[in-house]
Structure formats: structure tokens, C-alpha cells
Amino acid sequence: MSKLPLEIRYVTPADLSAVLELDQACFGGLWTLEAYQRELDSPNSDLLGLFSSVSLNRLLGICCFWSILDEAHITILAVHPQYHHQGFGQALLYSVLKTACDRGLERATLEVRASNSAAISLYQKFGFKTAGRRRRYYKDNDEDALILWLPDLQQQQFQQTLDNWSTIISDRLTKASWSFVIDP
């Protein structure tokens, strides 16, 4: 049986219409074209996409982080709703943390909806801990956000954790007939 190709790579301007479609499917239009273009133009922003050449939706997921001093502030992580529960979120989170490590960043942070138990579980698997709460952070429904932190990205122990996650994710995707390539 042949494997279906998956690739994580930097988003390019040619991908922006697909990014907007994914944003609409996942968030109902959270960011505009101009906002994503700013991410591409900023030297302090990394916008990664999960692509498949054999899927109807060529762009299956995105993840973005800002480099702020020595931390990676993860601003977005989204997987198309048709592809949930297949390990794609793990692959994106792994890729963004690996990219942050390669940039020499020391820690990672993000905000997540307090009710998003699936996302919270994913982040906790990678070692994120709750550091606080932002009251009424999400303007669409005034929901609170949890502030999550992951320290010690440059420590040898975390590098070993990343290596373990790479194996786990690759094995999971291979069993589901995907062939996985990371190319940031």
C-alpha cells in the first residue's frame, strides 16, 4: 500500500488563499489576508503549514509563532476539522517547537480557550503547564484563556523529548498510511 504524502513547510504568499480557507473552516475568519501577510513579512514570525498533495484540502493545518526575545509565542495552531484526531496537531506542534529550538529560543507560551480540552490535552502531552488565566480573553463569547508555558527548550532533556515525539508522530502517521516530511 502506498503512503499518502504529508509535508510541513513554511507558508508562502502563493499559499495565502488556502490559509484563509483553513482559517475560515477552523475559526470562522479569525485573521485577515493582511494579518497573514504580515506574518510572512515579519522576520520574527514563523508560519508553518501542513500540506498534502493528495487531499481535496491541500492545506490541512497551520501553526504560527512569534519570536519575542528568547520565547516562542504560539499564536495559532489549527487543523482542518475533517482531519482531526489523526495526529496532525501533534505534528504541527512538534514542528513549531523544533523550529523554535533551532532558533535558539528558551521557552514557549500560548493562550488557549479554557473549554478547549482537546487542545489543552495536546499541549500538556508536550509538557506545557498552566501559568495563569486571562479573563474574558476571547471577544466572540468572553471566554477565558488559559496561559500555558513550556520552559527549558534548549535543555538536553527537552531535545530528547522532541526526538521521542518525532518517532511517536512518525509511527502514528505511518500506521494511518501517511508519509511525513518536515522541511522548515
PDB file of C-alpha atoms in Angstrom:
ATOM      1  CA  MET A   1       0.000   0.000   0.000  1.00  0.00           C
ATOM      2  CA  SER A   2       1.405   3.405  -0.958  1.00  0.00           C
ATOM      3  CA  LYS A   3       1.743   6.154   1.611  1.00  0.00           C
ATOM      4  CA  LEU A   4      -0.062   9.484   1.288  1.00  0.00           C
ATOM      5  CA  PRO A   5       2.452  12.355   1.375  1.00  0.00           C
ATOM      6  CA  LEU A   6       2.367  14.961   4.144  1.00  0.00           C
ATOM      7  CA  GLU A   7       4.784  17.871   4.327  1.00  0.00           C
ATOM      8  CA  ILE A   8       5.304  20.586   6.910  1.00  0.00           C
ATOM      9  CA  ARG A   9       6.963  23.630   5.414  1.00  0.00           C
ATOM     10  CA  TYR A  10       6.906  27.403   5.597  1.00  0.00           C
ATOM     11  CA  VAL A  11       3.805  29.022   4.152  1.00  0.00           C
ATOM     12  CA  THR A  12       4.472  31.187   1.076  1.00  0.00           C
ATOM     13  CA  PRO A  13       2.443  34.031  -0.454  1.00  0.00           C
ATOM     14  CA  ALA A  14       1.109  31.527  -3.008  1.00  0.00           C
ATOM     15  CA  ASP A  15      -0.487  29.594  -0.104  1.00  0.00           C
ATOM     16  CA  LEU A  16      -2.412  32.520   1.390  1.00  0.00           C
ATOM     17  CA  SER A  17      -5.778  31.774  -0.229  1.00  0.00           C
ATOM     18  CA  ALA A  18      -5.597  28.233   1.185  1.00  0.00           C
ATOM     19  CA  VAL A  19      -4.613  29.680   4.578  1.00  0.00           C
ATOM     20  CA  LEU A  20      -7.682  31.936   4.546  1.00  0.00           C
ATOM     21  CA  GLU A  21      -9.927  28.975   3.655  1.00  0.00           C
ATOM     22  CA  LEU A  22      -8.450  26.958   6.526  1.00  0.00           C
ATOM     23  CA  ASP A  23      -8.821  29.904   8.919  1.00  0.00           C
ATOM     24  CA  GLN A  24     -12.493  30.195   7.895  1.00  0.00           C
ATOM     25  CA  ALA A  25     -13.085  26.447   8.392  1.00  0.00           C
ATOM     26  CA  CYS A  26     -11.379  26.410  11.803  1.00  0.00           C
ATOM     27  CA  PHE A  27     -12.087  29.832  13.281  1.00  0.00           C
ATOM     28  CA  GLY A  28     -14.799  31.445  11.179  1.00  0.00           C
ATOM     29  CA  GLY A  29     -12.391  34.074   9.853  1.00  0.00           C
ATOM     30  CA  LEU A  30     -10.141  34.920  12.793  1.00  0.00           C
ATOM     31  CA  TRP A  31      -7.320  36.558  10.792  1.00  0.00           C
ATOM     32  CA  THR A  32      -7.467  38.555   7.564  1.00  0.00           C
ATOM     33  CA  LEU A  33      -5.333  38.224   4.444  1.00  0.00           C
ATOM     34  CA  GLU A  34      -3.381  41.284   5.599  1.00  0.00           C
ATOM     35  CA  ALA A  35      -2.734  39.702   9.002  1.00  0.00           C
ATOM     36  CA  TYR A  36      -1.313  36.553   7.429  1.00  0.00           C
ATOM     37  CA  GLN A  37       0.738  38.634   5.000  1.00  0.00           C
ATOM     38  CA  ARG A  38       2.232  40.491   7.998  1.00  0.00           C
ATOM     39  CA  GLU A  39       3.223  37.125   9.463  1.00  0.00           C
ATOM     40  CA  LEU A  40       5.015  36.224   6.228  1.00  0.00           C
ATOM     41  CA  ASP A  41       6.745  39.614   6.088  1.00  0.00           C
ATOM     42  CA  SER A  42       7.919  39.637   9.707  1.00  0.00           C
ATOM     43  CA  PRO A  43      11.403  38.303  10.478  1.00  0.00           C
ATOM     44  CA  ASN A  44      10.102  37.461  13.976  1.00  0.00           C
ATOM     45  CA  SER A  45       7.260  35.241  12.788  1.00  0.00           C
ATOM     46  CA  ASP A  46       7.278  31.617  11.619  1.00  0.00           C
ATOM     47  CA  LEU A  47       4.137  30.431   9.799  1.00  0.00           C
ATOM     48  CA  LEU A  48       4.183  26.713   9.024  1.00  0.00           C
ATOM     49  CA  GLY A  49       1.681  24.725   7.011  1.00  0.00           C
ATOM     50  CA  LEU A  50       0.820  21.044   6.863  1.00  0.00           C
ATOM     51  CA  PHE A  51       0.306  20.188   3.196  1.00  0.00           C
ATOM     52  CA  SER A  52      -0.884  17.125   1.310  1.00  0.00           C
ATOM     53  CA  SER A  53      -0.827  16.940  -2.472  1.00  0.00           C
ATOM     54  CA  VAL A  54      -3.457  14.161  -2.482  1.00  0.00           C
ATOM     55  CA  SER A  55      -6.087  15.803  -0.283  1.00  0.00           C
ATOM     56  CA  LEU A  56      -9.027  17.842  -1.533  1.00  0.00           C
ATOM     57  CA  ASN A  57      -7.964  20.460   1.034  1.00  0.00           C
ATOM     58  CA  ARG A  58      -4.290  20.779   0.108  1.00  0.00           C
ATOM     59  CA  LEU A  59      -3.538  22.730   3.302  1.00  0.00           C
ATOM     60  CA  LEU A  60      -4.563  20.571   6.269  1.00  0.00           C
ATOM     61  CA  GLY A  61      -3.181  22.656   9.124  1.00  0.00           C
ATOM     62  CA  ILE A  62      -1.215  25.742  10.128  1.00  0.00           C
ATOM     63  CA  CYS A  63       0.838  26.849  13.088  1.00  0.00           C
ATOM     64  CA  CYS A  64       2.425  30.213  13.784  1.00  0.00           C
ATOM     65  CA  PHE A  65       4.685  31.608  16.463  1.00  0.00           C
ATOM     66  CA  TRP A  66       6.362  34.913  17.164  1.00  0.00           C
ATOM     67  CA  SER A  67       9.951  35.108  18.423  1.00  0.00           C
ATOM     68  CA  ILE A  68       9.850  37.590  21.297  1.00  0.00           C
ATOM     69  CA  LEU A  69      13.222  37.974  22.995  1.00  0.00           C
ATOM     70  CA  ASP A  70      14.001  34.361  23.965  1.00  0.00           C
ATOM     71  CA  GLU A  71      10.493  32.915  23.795  1.00  0.00           C
ATOM     72  CA  ALA A  72       8.216  31.451  21.158  1.00  0.00           C
ATOM     73  CA  HIS A  73       4.713  32.872  21.493  1.00  0.00           C
ATOM     74  CA  ILE A  74       2.478  30.400  19.646  1.00  0.00           C
ATOM     75  CA  THR A  75      -0.323  32.454  18.128  1.00  0.00           C
ATOM     76  CA  ILE A  76      -2.207  29.869  16.080  1.00  0.00           C
ATOM     77  CA  LEU A  77      -2.418  26.115  15.727  1.00  0.00           C
ATOM     78  CA  ALA A  78      -5.232  24.755  13.581  1.00  0.00           C
ATOM     79  CA  VAL A  79      -6.080  21.513  11.816  1.00  0.00           C
ATOM     80  CA  HIS A  80      -8.899  21.345   9.287  1.00  0.00           C
ATOM     81  CA  PRO A  81     -11.977  19.857  11.020  1.00  0.00           C
ATOM     82  CA  GLN A  82     -12.086  16.951   8.522  1.00  0.00           C
ATOM     83  CA  TYR A  83      -8.633  15.851   9.709  1.00  0.00           C
ATOM     84  CA  HIS A  84      -8.955  15.997  13.487  1.00  0.00           C
ATOM     85  CA  HIS A  85      -7.788  13.048  15.641  1.00  0.00           C
ATOM     86  CA  GLN A  86      -5.178  11.845  13.132  1.00  0.00           C
ATOM     87  CA  GLY A  87      -2.032  13.194  14.793  1.00  0.00           C
ATOM     88  CA  PHE A  88      -1.761  16.316  12.628  1.00  0.00           C
ATOM     89  CA  GLY A  89      -1.948  18.669  15.621  1.00  0.00           C
ATOM     90  CA  GLN A  90       0.915  16.756  17.245  1.00  0.00           C
ATOM     91  CA  ALA A  91       2.926  17.016  14.029  1.00  0.00           C
ATOM     92  CA  LEU A  92       2.367  20.772  13.828  1.00  0.00           C
ATOM     93  CA  LEU A  93       3.161  21.376  17.496  1.00  0.00           C
ATOM     94  CA  TYR A  94       6.299  19.249  17.215  1.00  0.00           C
ATOM     95  CA  SER A  95       7.369  21.220  14.134  1.00  0.00           C
ATOM     96  CA  VAL A  96       6.802  24.618  15.696  1.00  0.00           C
ATOM     97  CA  LEU A  97       8.688  23.626  18.872  1.00  0.00           C
ATOM     98  CA  LYS A  98      11.549  22.174  16.802  1.00  0.00           C
ATOM     99  CA  THR A  99      11.704  25.392  14.780  1.00  0.00           C
ATOM    100  CA  ALA A 100      11.726  27.440  17.992  1.00  0.00           C
ATOM    101  CA  CYS A 101      14.560  25.279  19.348  1.00  0.00           C
ATOM    102  CA  ASP A 102      16.508  25.692  16.121  1.00  0.00           C
ATOM    103  CA  ARG A 103      16.104  29.473  16.501  1.00  0.00           C
ATOM    104  CA  GLY A 104      17.690  29.193  19.970  1.00  0.00           C
ATOM    105  CA  LEU A 105      14.540  30.171  21.863  1.00  0.00           C
ATOM    106  CA  GLU A 106      14.410  29.192  25.539  1.00  0.00           C
ATOM    107  CA  ARG A 107      10.689  28.724  26.198  1.00  0.00           C
ATOM    108  CA  ALA A 108       7.265  28.663  24.577  1.00  0.00           C
ATOM    109  CA  THR A 109       3.934  30.145  25.580  1.00  0.00           C
ATOM    110  CA  LEU A 110       0.396  30.354  24.246  1.00  0.00           C
ATOM    111  CA  GLU A 111      -3.200  31.115  25.164  1.00  0.00           C
ATOM    112  CA  VAL A 112      -5.930  28.504  24.725  1.00  0.00           C
ATOM    113  CA  ARG A 113      -9.671  28.608  25.328  1.00  0.00           C
ATOM    114  CA  ALA A 114     -10.396  27.265  28.804  1.00  0.00           C
ATOM    115  CA  SER A 115     -13.055  24.973  27.298  1.00  0.00           C
ATOM    116  CA  ASN A 116     -10.803  23.502  24.575  1.00  0.00           C
ATOM    117  CA  SER A 117      -9.965  20.266  26.368  1.00  0.00           C
ATOM    118  CA  ALA A 118      -8.560  18.580  23.231  1.00  0.00           C
ATOM    119  CA  ALA A 119      -6.036  21.377  22.659  1.00  0.00           C
ATOM    120  CA  ILE A 120      -5.144  21.562  26.363  1.00  0.00           C
ATOM    121  CA  SER A 121      -4.521  17.809  26.377  1.00  0.00           C
ATOM    122  CA  LEU A 122      -2.258  18.107  23.317  1.00  0.00           C
ATOM    123  CA  TYR A 123      -0.209  20.897  24.896  1.00  0.00           C
ATOM    124  CA  GLN A 124       0.081  19.017  28.186  1.00  0.00           C
ATOM    125  CA  LYS A 125       1.436  15.948  26.334  1.00  0.00           C
ATOM    126  CA  PHE A 126       4.313  18.144  25.193  1.00  0.00           C
ATOM    127  CA  GLY A 127       4.949  19.412  28.730  1.00  0.00           C
ATOM    128  CA  PHE A 128       3.080  22.731  28.761  1.00  0.00           C
ATOM    129  CA  LYS A 129       1.853  23.801  32.204  1.00  0.00           C
ATOM    130  CA  THR A 130      -0.881  26.273  33.112  1.00  0.00           C
ATOM    131  CA  ALA A 131       0.654  29.523  34.325  1.00  0.00           C
ATOM    132  CA  GLY A 132      -2.428  31.709  34.573  1.00  0.00           C
ATOM    133  CA  ARG A 133      -5.748  32.783  33.146  1.00  0.00           C
ATOM    134  CA  ARG A 134      -6.797  35.764  31.048  1.00  0.00           C
ATOM    135  CA  ARG A 135     -10.374  36.648  31.968  1.00  0.00           C
ATOM    136  CA  ARG A 136     -12.777  37.235  29.068  1.00  0.00           C
ATOM    137  CA  TYR A 137      -9.881  36.990  26.576  1.00  0.00           C
ATOM    138  CA  TYR A 138     -11.928  35.746  23.611  1.00  0.00           C
ATOM    139  CA  LYS A 139     -14.136  38.558  22.365  1.00  0.00           C
ATOM    140  CA  ASP A 140     -16.577  36.346  20.425  1.00  0.00           C
ATOM    141  CA  ASN A 141     -18.013  34.878  23.653  1.00  0.00           C
ATOM    142  CA  ASP A 142     -15.967  36.427  26.517  1.00  0.00           C
ATOM    143  CA  GLU A 143     -14.435  33.045  27.335  1.00  0.00           C
ATOM    144  CA  ASP A 144     -11.326  32.904  29.493  1.00  0.00           C
ATOM    145  CA  ALA A 145      -7.984  31.832  28.094  1.00  0.00           C
ATOM    146  CA  LEU A 146      -5.504  29.674  29.945  1.00  0.00           C
ATOM    147  CA  ILE A 147      -1.898  30.824  29.667  1.00  0.00           C
ATOM    148  CA  LEU A 148       0.380  27.841  29.089  1.00  0.00           C
ATOM    149  CA  TRP A 149       4.184  27.785  29.358  1.00  0.00           C
ATOM    150  CA  LEU A 150       6.878  25.337  28.376  1.00  0.00           C
ATOM    151  CA  PRO A 151      10.376  26.145  29.738  1.00  0.00           C
ATOM    152  CA  ASP A 152      13.836  24.747  29.012  1.00  0.00           C
ATOM    153  CA  LEU A 153      13.601  24.311  25.224  1.00  0.00           C
ATOM    154  CA  GLN A 154      17.395  24.380  24.974  1.00  0.00           C
ATOM    155  CA  GLN A 155      17.988  21.731  27.654  1.00  0.00           C
ATOM    156  CA  GLN A 156      19.239  18.311  26.554  1.00  0.00           C
ATOM    157  CA  GLN A 157      16.262  16.621  28.212  1.00  0.00           C
ATOM    158  CA  PHE A 158      13.839  18.592  26.035  1.00  0.00           C
ATOM    159  CA  GLN A 159      15.850  17.775  22.913  1.00  0.00           C
ATOM    160  CA  GLN A 160      15.453  14.087  23.792  1.00  0.00           C
ATOM    161  CA  THR A 161      11.721  14.650  24.332  1.00  0.00           C
ATOM    162  CA  LEU A 162      11.494  16.170  20.845  1.00  0.00           C
ATOM    163  CA  ASP A 163      13.321  13.177  19.366  1.00  0.00           C
ATOM    164  CA  ASN A 164      10.853  10.849  21.124  1.00  0.00           C
ATOM    165  CA  TRP A 165       7.900  12.858  19.812  1.00  0.00           C
ATOM    166  CA  SER A 166       9.301  12.723  16.292  1.00  0.00           C
ATOM    167  CA  THR A 167       9.311   8.922  16.466  1.00  0.00           C
ATOM    168  CA  ILE A 168       5.837   8.725  18.043  1.00  0.00           C
ATOM    169  CA  ILE A 169       4.318  11.071  15.464  1.00  0.00           C
ATOM    170  CA  SER A 170       6.018   9.395  12.504  1.00  0.00           C
ATOM    171  CA  ASP A 171       4.866   5.966  13.696  1.00  0.00           C
ATOM    172  CA  ARG A 172       1.289   7.153  14.187  1.00  0.00           C
ATOM    173  CA  LEU A 173       1.112   8.793  10.772  1.00  0.00           C
ATOM    174  CA  THR A 174       2.754   5.814   9.053  1.00  0.00           C
ATOM    175  CA  LYS A 175       0.184   3.451  10.584  1.00  0.00           C
ATOM    176  CA  ALA A 176      -2.518   5.726   9.151  1.00  0.00           C
ATOM    177  CA  SER A 177      -0.888   5.459   5.673  1.00  0.00           C
ATOM    178  CA  TRP A 178       0.702   8.909   5.694  1.00  0.00           C
ATOM    179  CA  SER A 179       4.298   9.636   4.702  1.00  0.00           C
ATOM    180  CA  PHE A 180       5.549  12.543   6.812  1.00  0.00           C
ATOM    181  CA  VAL A 181       8.263  15.078   5.887  1.00  0.00           C
ATOM    182  CA  ILE A 182       9.262  18.147   7.911  1.00  0.00           C
ATOM    183  CA  ASP A 183      11.027  20.833   5.891  1.00  0.00           C
ATOM    184  CA  PRO A 184      11.148  24.206   7.707  1.00  0.00           C
TER     185      PRO A 184
END
